[in-house]
Short mmCIF file of C-alpha atoms in Angstrom, two decimals:
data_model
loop_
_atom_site.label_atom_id
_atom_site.label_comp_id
_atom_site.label_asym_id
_atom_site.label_seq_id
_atom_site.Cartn_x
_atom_site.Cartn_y
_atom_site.Cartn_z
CA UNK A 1 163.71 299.62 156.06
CA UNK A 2 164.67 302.39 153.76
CA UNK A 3 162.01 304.50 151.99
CA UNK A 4 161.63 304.17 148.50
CA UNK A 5 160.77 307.52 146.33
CA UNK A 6 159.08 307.53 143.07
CA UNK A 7 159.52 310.02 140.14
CA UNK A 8 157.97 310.63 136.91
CA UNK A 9 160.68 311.10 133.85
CA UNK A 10 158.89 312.59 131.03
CA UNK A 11 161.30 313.01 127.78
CA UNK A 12 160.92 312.96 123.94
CA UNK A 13 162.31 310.06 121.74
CA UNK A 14 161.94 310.81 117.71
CA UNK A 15 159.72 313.25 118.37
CA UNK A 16 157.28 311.47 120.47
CA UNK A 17 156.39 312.29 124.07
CA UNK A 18 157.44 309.76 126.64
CA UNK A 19 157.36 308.78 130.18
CA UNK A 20 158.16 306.44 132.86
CA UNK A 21 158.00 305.70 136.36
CA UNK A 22 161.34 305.54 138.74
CA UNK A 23 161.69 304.18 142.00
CA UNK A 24 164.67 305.04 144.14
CA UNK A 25 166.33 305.04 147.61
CA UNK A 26 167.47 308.76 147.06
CA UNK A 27 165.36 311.95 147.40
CA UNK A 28 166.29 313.31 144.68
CA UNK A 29 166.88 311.81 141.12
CA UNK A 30 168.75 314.16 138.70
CA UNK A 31 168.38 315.03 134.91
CA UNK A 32 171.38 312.47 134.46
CA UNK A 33 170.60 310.08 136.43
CA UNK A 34 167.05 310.20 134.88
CA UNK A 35 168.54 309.70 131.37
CA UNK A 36 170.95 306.78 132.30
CA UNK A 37 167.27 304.84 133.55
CA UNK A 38 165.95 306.20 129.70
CA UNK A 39 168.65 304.80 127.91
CA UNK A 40 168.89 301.44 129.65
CA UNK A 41 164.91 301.05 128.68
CA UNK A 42 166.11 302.16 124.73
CA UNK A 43 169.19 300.44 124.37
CA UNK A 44 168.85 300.16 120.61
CA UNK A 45 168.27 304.07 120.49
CA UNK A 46 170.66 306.78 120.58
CA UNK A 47 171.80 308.60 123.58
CA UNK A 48 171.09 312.18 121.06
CA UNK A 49 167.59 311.09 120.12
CA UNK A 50 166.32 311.38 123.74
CA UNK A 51 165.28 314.86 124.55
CA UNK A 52 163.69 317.17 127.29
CA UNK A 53 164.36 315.12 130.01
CA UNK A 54 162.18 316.33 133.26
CA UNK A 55 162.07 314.71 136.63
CA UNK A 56 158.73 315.50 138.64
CA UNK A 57 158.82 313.52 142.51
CA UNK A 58 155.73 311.67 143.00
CA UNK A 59 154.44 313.14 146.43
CA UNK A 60 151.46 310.35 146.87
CA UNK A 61 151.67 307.66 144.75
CA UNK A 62 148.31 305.80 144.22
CA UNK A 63 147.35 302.95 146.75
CA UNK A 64 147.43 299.65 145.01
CA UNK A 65 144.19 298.21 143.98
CA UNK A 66 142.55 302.02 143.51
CA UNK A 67 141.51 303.32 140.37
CA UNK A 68 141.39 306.96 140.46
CA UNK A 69 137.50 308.52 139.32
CA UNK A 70 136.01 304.87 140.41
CA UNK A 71 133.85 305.41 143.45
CA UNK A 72 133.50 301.95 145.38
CA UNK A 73 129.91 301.29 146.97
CA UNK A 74 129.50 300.43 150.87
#
């Protein structure tokens, strides 16, 4: 089974921070690889008004079913 890798793509569109997550097979996910995912999420938007593209790797993704700050009692 192949590992799956998550990133965090944080951009601006019109001026208006952004972000979503991205799951891939690779380790890595470049700043144009990042943007193609961006622009398939705002097809009616311009390729120009999607800035300041940054890629952060997700080390440890939250377990499902937690809610970070929530303390669950015994």
């Amino acid at each position: 089974m192949t590992q799956k890798h998550l990133f965090l793509v944080s951009y601006i569109l019109h001026n208006q921070p952004q972000s979503t997550e991205v799951e891939s097979e690779a380790e890595t996910l470049s700043i144009d690889q990042a943007r193609f995912h961006i622009a398939t999420l705002h097809t009616a938007e311009k390729p120009a008004d999607i800035t300041d593209v940054q890629v952060t790797k997700v080390l440890h993704p939250k377990a499902p079913g937690s809610t970070p700050g929530h303390y669950q009692q015994p």
